[in-house]
């Protein structure tokens, strides 16, 4: 049996580091620089070594992924999920979110999604370079569902999965904006499937995908505490409520003016002369004994 080849990968070859390049209309403002983020090589376990029980599990899932390619609808979904971009997130998650996400109609939601997507590469690219794991299609010397990308990624590390980071983190964000239980179920299930698409496409082992979800969770926890994000999230939630028709209408009520000379209890009811305790009279608290 051939041995697993560990590749030394230059940082510049990692993932989709130029997807949100300067000048791109999808370019967002990342919340952190790479230096400000934790080192995922110190959080993630090493990928399963060859002939270990965990690697056997990866091989089993690889076979599962190849079987799933026989499902035309699922195979087509895996091919769509292979496009690492914010537009893919909008196209695939938007119908489950509750409102259409566009730069013009939902600028607050679009902006926060843009910034979260721009932050994803920094959490996984360095770890990919250090771990340098061989991709399954390269290990088995076989084809994938996305043949046009095979040569580009053949010598690029696969652990953790960057696509999974993008899909899972985006799902966490959208479920944080539309906070209904039903939306969370739909969005997180789709976020999970987004990662599984990488196994089906033949570009990642299952443990790559599992590690990608871990990296995405770490990233989103950090983002959630960022001051700029907190402000953006409040605006995005308000925008969602407005666009989805959930904004509560303000009921108009008549203004009742009370005579200034009368006294009132703290609950607003009139107090007679025999009322004891604290009452309000002439705008002042008065203690009656």
XYZ file of N, CA and C in Angstrom:
867
model
N 0.853 -1.202 0.000
C 0.000 0.000 0.000
C 0.884 1.245 0.000
N 0.452 2.210 -0.731
C 1.300 3.405 -0.774
C 1.085 4.247 0.465
N 2.092 5.000 0.796
C 2.070 5.826 2.003
C 1.476 7.197 1.692
N 0.874 7.750 2.714
C 0.354 9.109 2.597
C 1.502 10.086 2.378
N 1.362 10.929 1.402
C 2.388 11.921 1.101
C 2.015 13.216 1.790
N 2.925 13.740 2.585
C 2.704 15.026 3.242
C 3.393 16.096 2.429
N 2.623 17.060 2.014
C 3.152 18.096 1.135
C 3.521 19.349 1.912
N 4.618 19.964 1.541
C 4.963 21.276 2.083
C 4.394 22.312 1.131
N 3.460 23.095 1.617
C 2.725 23.996 0.736
C 3.040 25.439 1.071
N 3.351 26.212 0.117
C 3.613 27.638 0.337
C 2.324 28.337 0.706
N 2.418 29.297 1.595
C 1.235 30.028 2.074
C 0.473 30.673 0.920
N 1.169 31.137 -0.071
C 0.516 31.840 -1.176
C -0.396 30.949 -1.987
N -0.241 29.620 -1.871
C -1.078 28.713 -2.646
C -2.349 28.327 -1.934
N -2.538 28.800 -0.715
C -3.639 28.315 0.102
C -4.979 28.834 -0.355
N -5.943 27.893 -0.418
C -7.361 28.196 -0.515
C -7.744 29.240 -1.531
N -8.668 30.092 -1.083
C -9.240 31.102 -1.953
C -8.835 32.475 -1.459
N -7.576 32.666 -1.213
C -7.111 33.883 -0.559
C -7.333 35.135 -1.395
N -7.586 34.978 -2.694
C -7.795 36.153 -3.528
C -9.251 36.347 -3.908
N -10.141 35.541 -3.376
C -11.547 35.657 -3.729
C -12.087 37.032 -3.379
N -11.681 37.567 -2.237
C -12.151 38.873 -1.805
C -11.033 39.910 -1.968
N -10.419 39.909 -3.130
C -9.298 40.810 -3.376
C -9.774 42.251 -3.476
N -8.837 43.190 -3.253
C -9.174 44.610 -3.324
C -9.726 44.945 -4.699
N -10.788 45.739 -4.728
C -11.393 46.124 -5.988
C -12.543 45.229 -6.404
N -12.604 44.026 -5.855
C -13.698 43.110 -6.148
C -14.967 43.662 -5.510
N -16.093 43.610 -6.233
C -17.334 44.150 -5.685
C -17.784 43.382 -4.447
N -17.297 42.146 -4.277
C -17.650 41.352 -3.107
C -16.659 41.549 -1.956
N -15.720 42.441 -2.160
C -14.693 42.644 -1.143
C -15.284 43.223 0.136
N -15.037 42.553 1.241
C -15.507 43.024 2.532
C -14.343 43.455 3.400
N -14.654 43.833 4.604
C -13.631 44.269 5.550
C -13.513 43.216 6.650
N -12.465 42.419 6.596
C -12.270 41.352 7.577
C -12.182 41.942 8.980
N -12.686 41.208 9.943
C -12.695 41.684 11.323
C -11.325 41.548 11.991
N -10.509 40.628 11.475
C -9.204 40.380 12.091
C -8.149 40.169 11.019
N -6.930 40.491 11.354
C -5.802 40.092 10.516
C -5.425 38.671 10.917
N -4.623 38.016 10.101
C -4.178 36.657 10.438
C -3.441 36.636 11.772
N -2.665 37.681 12.037
C -1.878 37.735 13.271
C -2.773 37.832 14.503
N -3.976 38.345 14.341
C -4.886 38.516 15.476
C -5.700 37.270 15.779
N -5.657 36.294 14.887
C -6.444 35.078 15.052
C -5.616 33.977 15.708
N -6.271 33.047 16.402
C -5.532 31.937 17.010
C -4.946 31.019 15.942
N -3.902 30.327 16.302
C -3.242 29.366 15.417
C -4.032 28.063 15.470
N -4.714 27.722 14.378
C -5.557 26.528 14.375
C -4.741 25.234 14.471
N -3.449 25.295 14.186
C -2.630 24.089 14.347
C -2.461 23.739 15.825
N -2.718 24.720 16.704
C -2.637 24.469 18.143
C -4.000 24.115 18.741
N -5.033 24.156 17.916
C -6.382 23.809 18.363
C -6.837 22.492 17.753
N -6.622 22.340 16.454
C -7.040 21.119 15.763
C -6.075 19.976 16.052
N -6.580 18.750 16.105
C -5.674 17.600 16.207
C -5.003 17.375 14.858
N -3.884 16.676 14.814
C -3.301 16.339 13.512
C -4.292 15.508 12.704
N -4.208 15.589 11.385
C -5.114 14.761 10.573
C -4.772 13.282 10.765
N -5.720 12.379 10.517
C -5.510 10.945 10.773
C -4.316 10.387 10.011
N -3.385 9.762 10.693
C -2.243 9.153 9.999
C -2.667 7.934 9.189
N -1.886 7.625 8.184
C -2.171 6.481 7.317
C -2.269 5.195 8.137
N -3.277 4.384 7.803
C -3.548 3.082 8.423
C -4.073 3.199 9.857
N -4.418 4.396 10.289
C -5.058 4.531 11.592
C -6.556 4.266 11.445
N -7.225 4.025 12.563
C -8.672 3.798 12.528
C -9.398 5.019 11.988
N -8.924 6.195 12.349
C -9.562 7.423 11.862
C -9.388 7.577 10.355
N -8.264 7.124 9.817
C -8.080 7.213 8.377
C -8.973 6.215 7.649
N -9.198 5.060 8.259
C -10.125 4.080 7.679
C -11.522 4.706 7.584
N -11.894 5.474 8.612
C -13.180 6.168 8.586
C -13.220 7.183 7.443
N -12.107 7.876 7.227
C -12.029 8.815 6.109
C -12.196 8.090 4.771
N -11.555 6.947 4.657
C -11.673 6.173 3.420
C -13.109 5.705 3.195
N -13.758 5.302 4.274
C -15.153 4.867 4.173
C -16.048 6.013 3.700
N -15.829 7.196 4.251
C -16.617 8.354 3.838
C -16.302 8.770 2.403
N -15.076 8.548 1.983
C -14.723 8.840 0.591
C -15.545 7.962 -0.351
N -15.707 6.704 0.006
C -16.534 5.801 -0.801
C -17.996 6.241 -0.770
N -18.451 6.696 0.406
C -19.815 7.219 0.507
C -19.999 8.398 -0.441
N -19.021 9.291 -0.471
C -19.103 10.451 -1.341
C -19.214 10.059 -2.809
N -18.479 9.044 -3.218
C -18.534 8.595 -4.607
C -19.895 7.992 -4.934
N -20.480 7.315 -3.952
C -21.835 6.774 -4.155
C -22.853 7.896 -4.295
N -22.678 8.967 -3.532
C -23.609 10.088 -3.575
C -23.574 10.805 -4.917
N -22.502 10.651 -5.651
C -22.423 11.286 -6.968
C -23.440 10.693 -7.939
N -23.935 9.506 -7.608
C -24.934 8.879 -8.471
C -26.297 9.552 -8.348
N -26.485 10.319 -7.275
C -27.688 11.126 -7.098
C -27.459 12.431 -7.861
N -28.130 12.602 -8.982
C -27.862 13.742 -9.845
C -28.076 15.076 -9.140
N -29.145 15.172 -8.348
C -29.436 16.428 -7.657
C -28.362 16.748 -6.625
N -27.942 15.720 -5.884
C -26.920 15.959 -4.856
C -25.573 16.245 -5.494
N -25.275 15.589 -6.590
C -24.021 15.848 -7.292
C -23.995 17.278 -7.826
N -25.129 17.741 -8.360
C -25.206 19.107 -8.880
C -25.025 20.117 -7.752
N -25.585 19.813 -6.585
C -25.413 20.705 -5.432
C -23.950 20.780 -5.029
N -23.268 19.642 -5.028
C -21.849 19.620 -4.669
C -21.024 20.432 -5.661
N -21.405 20.406 -6.908
C -20.692 21.194 -7.919
C -20.922 22.684 -7.711
N -22.149 23.058 -7.355
C -22.422 24.482 -7.077
C -21.666 24.933 -5.833
N -21.630 24.083 -4.808
C -20.950 24.422 -3.568
C -19.440 24.532 -3.752
N -18.927 24.009 -4.842
C -17.476 24.045 -5.082
C -16.992 25.442 -5.455
N -17.913 26.336 -5.792
C -17.528 27.711 -6.147
C -17.407 28.518 -4.861
N -16.177 28.832 -4.475
C -15.910 29.539 -3.227
C -16.167 31.025 -3.444
N -17.346 31.480 -3.059
C -17.668 32.894 -3.231
C -18.861 33.273 -2.370
N -18.973 34.551 -2.092
C -20.123 35.055 -1.356
C -21.394 34.859 -2.165
N -21.305 34.987 -3.483
C -22.494 34.812 -4.318
C -23.041 33.404 -4.208
N -22.157 32.426 -4.064
C -22.619 31.054 -3.854
C -23.417 30.960 -2.563
N -22.931 31.615 -1.513
C -23.644 31.620 -0.237
C -25.024 32.241 -0.409
N -25.100 33.362 -1.100
C -26.380 34.033 -1.317
C -27.322 33.139 -2.124
N -26.806 32.531 -3.175
C -27.639 31.685 -4.034
C -28.148 30.447 -3.314
N -27.284 29.829 -2.502
C -27.632 28.554 -1.877
C -28.366 28.708 -0.543
N -28.022 29.743 0.219
C -28.624 29.926 1.538
C -29.786 30.921 1.526
N -29.772 31.829 0.540
C -30.794 32.864 0.470
C -32.224 32.346 0.509
N -32.564 31.319 -0.283
C -33.937 30.822 -0.270
C -34.370 30.251 1.084
N -33.421 29.887 1.924
C -33.733 29.333 3.246
C -33.756 30.402 4.322
N -33.268 31.579 3.990
C -33.057 32.637 4.970
C -34.335 33.376 5.346
N -35.187 33.607 4.365
C -36.446 34.293 4.667
C -36.663 35.561 3.875
N -35.585 36.204 3.436
C -35.686 37.375 2.550
C -34.565 37.271 1.525
N -34.768 37.911 0.379
C -33.727 37.932 -0.639
C -32.587 38.844 -0.186
N -31.363 38.358 -0.342
C -30.193 39.140 0.065
C -29.590 39.812 -1.162
N -29.683 41.143 -1.209
C -29.069 41.911 -2.291
C -28.428 43.162 -1.707
N -27.464 43.681 -2.428
C -26.767 44.886 -1.980
C -27.716 46.077 -1.947
N -28.703 46.089 -2.865
C -29.613 47.216 -2.973
C -30.755 47.132 -1.961
N -31.378 45.962 -1.812
C -32.581 45.835 -0.986
C -32.296 45.519 0.476
N -31.187 44.849 0.747
C -30.838 44.511 2.136
C -29.374 44.882 2.383
N -29.056 46.160 2.349
C -27.648 46.586 2.455
C -26.981 46.190 3.763
N -27.716 46.182 4.875
C -27.109 45.830 6.167
C -26.769 44.341 6.216
N -27.686 43.513 5.744
C -27.441 42.058 5.730
C -26.328 41.731 4.740
N -26.374 42.374 3.586
C -25.340 42.153 2.575
C -23.969 42.530 3.112
N -23.892 43.663 3.794
C -22.613 44.165 4.293
C -22.019 43.251 5.359
N -22.838 42.778 6.291
C -22.301 41.941 7.361
C -21.892 40.572 6.809
N -22.647 40.062 5.845
C -22.270 38.801 5.209
C -20.963 38.976 4.448
N -20.827 40.095 3.789
C -19.612 40.416 3.045
C -18.389 40.405 3.962
N -18.518 41.028 5.119
C -17.393 41.110 6.044
C -17.069 39.766 6.687
N -18.095 38.976 6.983
C -17.857 37.649 7.554
C -17.173 36.750 6.525
N -17.652 36.788 5.288
C -17.022 35.971 4.246
C -15.562 36.377 4.033
N -15.307 37.676 4.108
C -13.937 38.164 3.917
C -13.012 37.730 5.042
N -13.582 37.337 6.166
C -12.780 36.945 7.333
C -12.413 35.467 7.338
N -13.073 34.672 6.489
C -12.940 33.213 6.596
C -11.553 32.683 6.248
N -10.961 33.194 5.179
C -9.676 32.648 4.717
C -8.599 32.688 5.785
N -8.598 33.733 6.588
C -7.513 33.932 7.551
C -7.460 32.880 8.648
N -8.575 32.211 8.941
C -8.589 31.252 10.039
C -8.046 29.890 9.629
N -8.080 29.574 8.323
C -7.683 28.224 7.920
C -6.452 28.144 7.020
N -6.130 29.205 6.306
C -5.084 29.098 5.290
C -3.712 28.759 5.872
N -3.379 29.362 7.008
C -2.089 29.054 7.616
C -1.987 27.608 8.062
N -3.081 27.080 8.641
C -3.098 25.688 9.090
C -2.970 24.742 7.905
N -3.627 25.076 6.800
C -3.514 24.237 5.597
C -2.060 24.101 5.160
N -1.342 25.205 5.189
C 0.049 25.196 4.751
C 0.917 24.353 5.676
N 0.649 24.444 6.979
C 1.446 23.690 7.954
C 1.147 22.196 7.881
N -0.130 21.844 7.862
C -0.502 20.425 7.838
C -0.164 19.778 6.498
N -0.401 20.489 5.399
C -0.020 20.008 4.072
C -0.539 18.632 3.725
N -1.784 18.358 4.001
C -2.345 17.021 3.760
C -2.702 16.818 2.290
N -2.463 15.623 1.795
C -2.785 15.297 0.409
C -4.295 15.096 0.243
N -4.825 15.634 -0.818
C -6.263 15.517 -1.091
C -6.611 14.102 -1.547
N -7.845 13.670 -1.311
C -8.205 12.294 -1.650
C -8.058 11.953 -3.131
N -8.442 12.864 -4.023
C -8.331 12.526 -5.450
C -6.878 12.398 -5.875
N -5.982 13.149 -5.202
C -4.564 13.023 -5.508
C -4.006 11.727 -4.915
N -4.475 11.378 -3.725
C -4.023 10.157 -3.064
C -4.389 8.923 -3.886
N -5.629 8.919 -4.389
C -6.095 7.768 -5.170
C -5.830 7.923 -6.669
N -5.336 9.102 -7.087
C -5.089 9.387 -8.497
C -6.344 9.118 -9.332
N -7.437 9.792 -8.933
C -8.704 9.605 -9.619
C -9.348 10.964 -9.896
N -10.476 10.943 -10.584
C -11.163 12.168 -10.947
C -12.095 12.666 -9.857
N -12.625 13.877 -10.072
C -13.534 14.515 -9.122
C -14.778 15.001 -9.863
N -15.683 15.610 -9.110
C -16.866 16.216 -9.724
C -16.549 17.571 -10.350
N -15.385 18.109 -10.036
C -15.004 19.424 -10.566
C -13.616 19.285 -11.208
N -13.547 18.637 -12.353
C -12.241 18.327 -12.960
C -11.412 19.551 -13.315
N -12.069 20.672 -13.618
C -11.328 21.851 -14.040
C -10.492 22.465 -12.917
N -10.758 22.070 -11.657
C -10.011 22.614 -10.512
C -8.945 21.648 -9.980
N -8.884 20.461 -10.549
C -8.008 19.423 -9.994
C -6.535 19.811 -10.018
N -6.070 20.320 -11.131
C -4.646 20.638 -11.239
C -4.275 21.777 -10.296
N -5.147 22.760 -10.188
C -4.880 23.908 -9.329
C -4.702 23.497 -7.873
N -5.534 22.555 -7.408
C -5.525 22.195 -5.989
C -4.759 20.913 -5.673
N -4.188 20.281 -6.677
C -3.547 18.977 -6.460
C -2.430 19.049 -5.426
N -1.676 20.124 -5.424
C -0.545 20.252 -4.505
C -0.848 21.185 -3.334
N -2.110 21.422 -3.097
C -2.527 22.298 -2.007
C -3.091 21.458 -0.872
N -2.737 21.786 0.339
C -3.213 21.025 1.487
C -4.724 21.020 1.611
N -5.256 19.965 2.218
C -6.711 19.826 2.314
C -7.243 19.918 3.736
N -6.371 20.062 4.725
C -6.805 20.029 6.134
C -6.451 21.331 6.824
N -7.454 22.092 7.299
C -8.912 21.857 7.250
C -9.527 22.366 5.941
N -10.778 22.037 5.714
C -11.470 22.441 4.497
C -11.882 23.908 4.563
N -11.379 24.718 3.638
C -11.728 26.129 3.598
C -13.158 26.371 3.152
N -13.643 25.587 2.190
C -15.038 25.714 1.762
C -15.986 25.479 2.935
N -15.629 24.511 3.773
C -16.480 24.215 4.923
C -16.512 25.390 5.888
N -15.364 26.041 6.094
C -15.317 27.232 6.948
C -16.281 28.282 6.414
N -16.234 28.535 5.114
C -17.090 29.544 4.496
C -18.566 29.198 4.677
N -18.940 27.968 4.363
C -20.347 27.568 4.439
C -20.878 27.536 5.851
N -20.083 26.986 6.772
C -20.543 26.842 8.150
C -20.625 28.196 8.846
N -19.627 29.043 8.658
C -19.630 30.364 9.283
C -20.780 31.209 8.745
N -21.027 31.133 7.450
C -22.136 31.880 6.856
C -23.470 31.394 7.399
N -23.608 30.089 7.596
C -24.848 29.547 8.153
C -25.063 30.041 9.579
N -24.002 30.076 10.371
C -24.104 30.590 11.745
C -24.540 32.051 11.742
N -23.984 32.834 10.843
C -24.353 34.243 10.763
C -25.821 34.414 10.397
N -26.257 33.762 9.335
C -27.630 33.947 8.866
C -28.644 33.463 9.900
N -28.285 32.397 10.633
C -29.163 31.919 11.704
C -29.151 32.870 12.890
N -28.133 33.705 12.983
C -28.044 34.709 14.035
C -28.883 35.937 13.691
N -29.142 36.130 12.416
C -29.968 37.258 11.979
C -31.450 36.873 12.001
N -31.783 35.767 11.350
C -33.148 35.219 11.437
C -33.119 34.179 12.548
N -33.596 34.553 13.701
C -33.418 33.737 14.896
C -34.533 32.733 15.165
N -35.418 32.536 14.222
C -36.479 31.553 14.436
C -35.891 30.143 14.426
N -36.510 29.244 15.183
C -36.031 27.864 15.258
C -36.079 27.198 13.891
N -37.112 27.494 13.127
C -37.249 26.885 11.802
C -36.124 27.323 10.875
N -35.773 28.610 10.931
C -34.696 29.108 10.087
C -33.365 28.489 10.494
N -33.141 28.362 11.800
C -31.904 27.757 12.270
C -31.770 26.330 11.759
N -32.857 25.584 11.809
C -32.824 24.205 11.321
C -32.455 24.165 9.843
N -33.096 25.007 9.060
C -32.844 25.014 7.614
C -31.416 25.446 7.295
N -30.993 26.537 7.912
C -29.702 27.125 7.576
C -28.523 26.272 8.038
N -28.611 25.749 9.267
C -27.497 24.935 9.758
C -27.435 23.588 9.050
N -28.590 23.052 8.672
C -28.586 21.810 7.901
C -27.916 22.034 6.543
N -28.216 23.186 5.944
C -27.582 23.502 4.647
C -26.094 23.780 4.843
N -25.748 24.429 5.960
C -24.342 24.662 6.244
C -23.578 23.360 6.413
N -24.221 22.385 7.043
C -23.606 21.063 7.210
C -23.410 20.408 5.843
N -24.448 20.458 5.016
C -24.364 19.842 3.690
C -23.321 20.518 2.808
N -23.113 21.813 3.028
C -22.109 22.533 2.248
C -20.741 21.893 2.456
N -20.450 21.514 3.691
C -19.190 20.831 3.963
C -19.155 19.436 3.374
N -20.264 18.706 3.507
C -20.316 17.340 2.969
C -20.142 17.328 1.454
N -20.498 18.432 0.816
C -20.311 18.520 -0.634
C -18.846 18.351 -1.024
N -17.937 18.734 -0.138
C -16.513 18.607 -0.432
C -16.060 17.158 -0.428
N -16.709 16.349 0.413
C -16.434 14.910 0.403
C -16.995 14.299 -0.880
N -18.225 14.688 -1.222
C -18.873 14.159 -2.422
C -18.105 14.550 -3.680
N -17.613 15.777 -3.708
C -16.869 16.242 -4.884
C -15.511 15.562 -5.017
N -15.003 14.979 -3.924
C -13.726 14.279 -3.963
C -12.528 15.139 -3.603
N -12.791 16.353 -3.087
C -11.710 17.277 -2.781
C -11.247 17.233 -1.331
N -12.033 16.610 -0.459
C -11.672 16.580 0.956
C -12.043 15.257 1.607
N -11.245 14.905 2.606
C -11.576 13.803 3.489
C -12.617 14.300 4.505
N -13.323 13.364 5.113
C -14.325 13.769 6.106
C -13.688 14.514 7.272
N -12.520 14.095 7.710
C -11.870 14.779 8.833
C -11.443 16.193 8.455
N -11.195 16.467 7.170
C -10.934 17.842 6.721
C -12.163 18.713 6.954
N -13.313 18.145 6.609
C -14.578 18.862 6.733
C -14.922 19.094 8.208
N -14.731 18.067 9.028
C -14.998 18.216 10.461
C -14.120 19.313 11.066
N -12.866 19.348 10.646
C -11.945 20.379 11.145
C -12.347 21.758 10.636
N -12.899 21.823 9.431
C -13.364 23.087 8.888
C -14.515 23.658 9.701
N -15.412 22.783 10.151
C -16.522 23.254 10.994
C -15.981 23.782 12.327
N -14.984 23.119 12.874
C -14.379 23.583 14.119
C -13.751 24.964 13.916
N -13.009 25.126 12.817
C -12.363 26.411 12.539
C -13.406 27.509 12.337
N -14.505 27.182 11.648
C -15.568 28.156 11.433
C -16.234 28.573 12.726
N -16.413 27.620 13.636
C -17.021 27.914 14.934
C -16.113 28.815 15.766
N -14.816 28.517 15.756
C -13.851 29.355 16.470
C -13.888 30.778 15.916
N -13.871 30.880 14.597
C -13.886 32.196 13.961
C -15.144 32.977 14.328
N -16.290 32.326 14.247
C -17.535 33.056 14.497
C -17.656 33.485 15.954
N -17.140 32.677 16.858
C -17.151 33.071 18.270
C -16.335 34.350 18.474
N -15.208 34.443 17.802
C -14.381 35.648 17.903
C -15.077 36.851 17.259
N -15.652 36.625 16.082
C -16.335 37.709 15.378
C -17.491 38.253 16.205
N -18.204 37.375 16.881
C -19.391 37.785 17.648
C -19.055 38.774 18.759
N -17.831 38.774 19.205
C -17.410 39.691 20.263
C -16.769 40.969 19.720
N -16.709 41.095 18.408
C -16.090 42.269 17.791
C -17.078 43.435 17.827
N -16.604 44.598 18.256
C -17.489 45.757 18.433
C -18.198 46.137 17.139
N -17.470 46.128 16.031
C -18.100 46.498 14.751
C -19.173 45.495 14.364
N -18.905 44.223 14.591
C -19.883 43.192 14.255
C -21.145 43.342 15.097
N -20.996 43.628 16.380
C -22.157 43.769 17.271
C -23.092 44.856 16.745
N -22.526 45.959 16.304
C -23.334 47.046 15.745
C -23.981 46.619 14.431
N -23.223 45.933 13.586
C -23.759 45.478 12.305
C -24.888 44.471 12.498
N -24.719 43.571 13.456
C -25.715 42.529 13.681
C -27.048 43.131 14.111
N -26.999 44.137 14.971
C -28.236 44.795 15.408
C -28.959 45.416 14.216
N -28.211 46.046 13.326
C -28.811 46.661 12.139
C -29.349 45.596 11.186
N -28.612 44.496 11.035
C -29.044 43.427 10.133
C -30.322 42.774 10.639
N -30.410 42.555 11.948
C -31.626 41.973 12.514
C -32.821 42.900 12.312
N -32.624 44.183 12.536
C -33.707 45.149 12.347
C -34.148 45.173 10.886
N -33.187 45.132 9.984
C -33.496 45.125 8.557
C -34.265 43.862 8.184
N -33.861 42.726 8.755
C -34.567 41.480 8.464
C -36.013 41.553 8.946
N -36.203 42.071 10.156
C -37.569 42.176 10.677
C -38.425 43.065 9.785
N -37.843 44.138 9.310
C -38.591 45.041 8.433
C -38.928 44.373 7.105
N -37.920 43.756 6.471
C -38.126 43.156 5.155
C -39.029 41.929 5.205
N -39.048 41.235 6.327
C -39.872 40.030 6.454
C -41.251 40.334 7.030
N -41.509 41.622 7.301
C -42.814 42.004 7.812
C -43.017 41.709 9.273
N -41.922 41.547 10.016
C -42.036 41.208 11.435
C -41.971 42.436 12.337
N -41.801 43.629 11.750
C -41.722 44.838 12.563
C -43.074 45.105 13.191
N -43.103 45.197 14.493
C -44.364 45.401 15.193
C -44.871 46.818 14.957
N -46.156 46.925 14.668
C -46.756 48.247 14.478
C -46.929 48.935 15.824
N -46.736 50.243 15.847
C -46.899 51.012 17.080
C -48.360 51.431 17.190
N -48.976 51.020 18.246
C -50.379 51.368 18.439
C -50.505 52.786 18.968
N -51.436 53.530 18.408
C -51.671 54.879 18.868
C -52.656 54.853 20.031
N -52.358 55.574 21.072
C -53.249 55.648 22.234
C -53.512 57.104 22.563
N -54.644 57.333 23.156
C -54.992 58.693 23.537
C -54.153 59.134 24.723
N -53.798 60.394 24.745
C -53.027 60.954 25.851
C -54.000 61.442 26.911
N -53.849 60.937 28.117
C -54.727 61.316 29.214
C -53.974 62.257 30.137
N -54.482 63.435 30.318
C -53.842 64.397 31.199
C -54.521 64.362 32.569
N -53.712 64.193 33.609
C -54.240 64.150 34.963
C -54.106 65.537 35.595
N -55.090 65.935 36.347
C -54.971 67.215 37.053
C -53.740 67.230 37.934
N -52.993 68.298 37.881
C -51.741 68.363 38.630
C -51.953 68.318 40.127
N -53.187 68.731 40.576
C -53.415 68.801 42.016
C -53.774 67.458 42.618
N -54.066 66.488 41.807
C -54.453 65.179 42.325
C -53.214 64.341 42.630
N -53.394 63.359 43.518
C -52.312 62.430 43.852
C -52.600 61.083 43.183
N -51.514 60.358 42.857
C -51.658 59.075 42.183
C -50.727 58.041 42.817
N -51.229 56.799 42.820
C -50.385 55.697 43.280
C -49.297 55.444 42.226
N -48.330 54.594 42.589
C -47.226 54.314 41.664
C -47.690 53.561 40.420
N -48.854 52.880 40.526
C -49.359 52.181 39.347
C -50.196 53.088 38.454
N -50.297 54.387 38.809
C -51.003 55.346 37.977
C -52.457 55.565 38.308
N -53.002 54.829 39.261
C -54.407 54.999 39.636
C -54.536 56.168 40.624
N -55.675 56.864 40.589
C -55.859 58.005 41.497
C -55.823 57.572 42.957
N -55.236 58.385 43.779
C -55.173 58.114 45.218
C -56.067 59.121 45.938
N -56.924 58.592 46.849
C -57.760 59.523 47.613
C -56.983 59.988 48.851
N -57.636 60.830 49.647
C -56.948 61.404 50.799
C -56.566 60.382 51.847
N -57.215 59.215 51.827
C -56.946 58.196 52.839
C -55.833 57.235 52.417
N -55.372 57.353 51.182
C -54.338 56.444 50.684
C -53.029 56.654 51.428
N -52.462 55.531 51.939
C -51.181 55.594 52.631
C -50.078 55.015 51.750
N -48.841 55.308 52.108
C -47.708 54.842 51.333
C -47.192 55.933 50.417
N -46.454 55.529 49.387
C -45.860 56.506 48.464
C -46.866 56.845 47.374
N -47.088 58.121 47.179
C -47.935 58.591 46.093
C -47.196 59.694 45.355
N -47.676 59.979 44.134
C -47.084 61.039 43.324
C -48.048 62.211 43.306
N -47.567 63.397 43.706
C -48.392 64.598 43.688
C -47.530 65.778 43.267
N -48.047 66.499 42.263
C -47.315 67.652 41.730
C -45.908 67.271 41.257
N -45.808 66.044 40.692
C -44.530 65.607 40.156
C -43.521 65.175 41.188
N -43.951 65.049 42.474
C -43.038 64.671 43.534
C -43.547 63.422 44.241
N -42.607 62.594 44.763
C -42.995 61.448 45.591
C -43.298 61.944 46.991
N -44.457 61.502 47.483
C -44.855 61.903 48.820
C -45.165 60.644 49.619
N -44.644 60.554 50.845
C -44.907 59.409 51.715
C -46.036 59.788 52.672
N -47.118 59.027 52.582
C -48.238 59.260 53.482
C -48.263 58.182 54.562
N -48.421 58.604 55.812
C -48.453 57.660 56.930
C -49.828 57.677 57.593
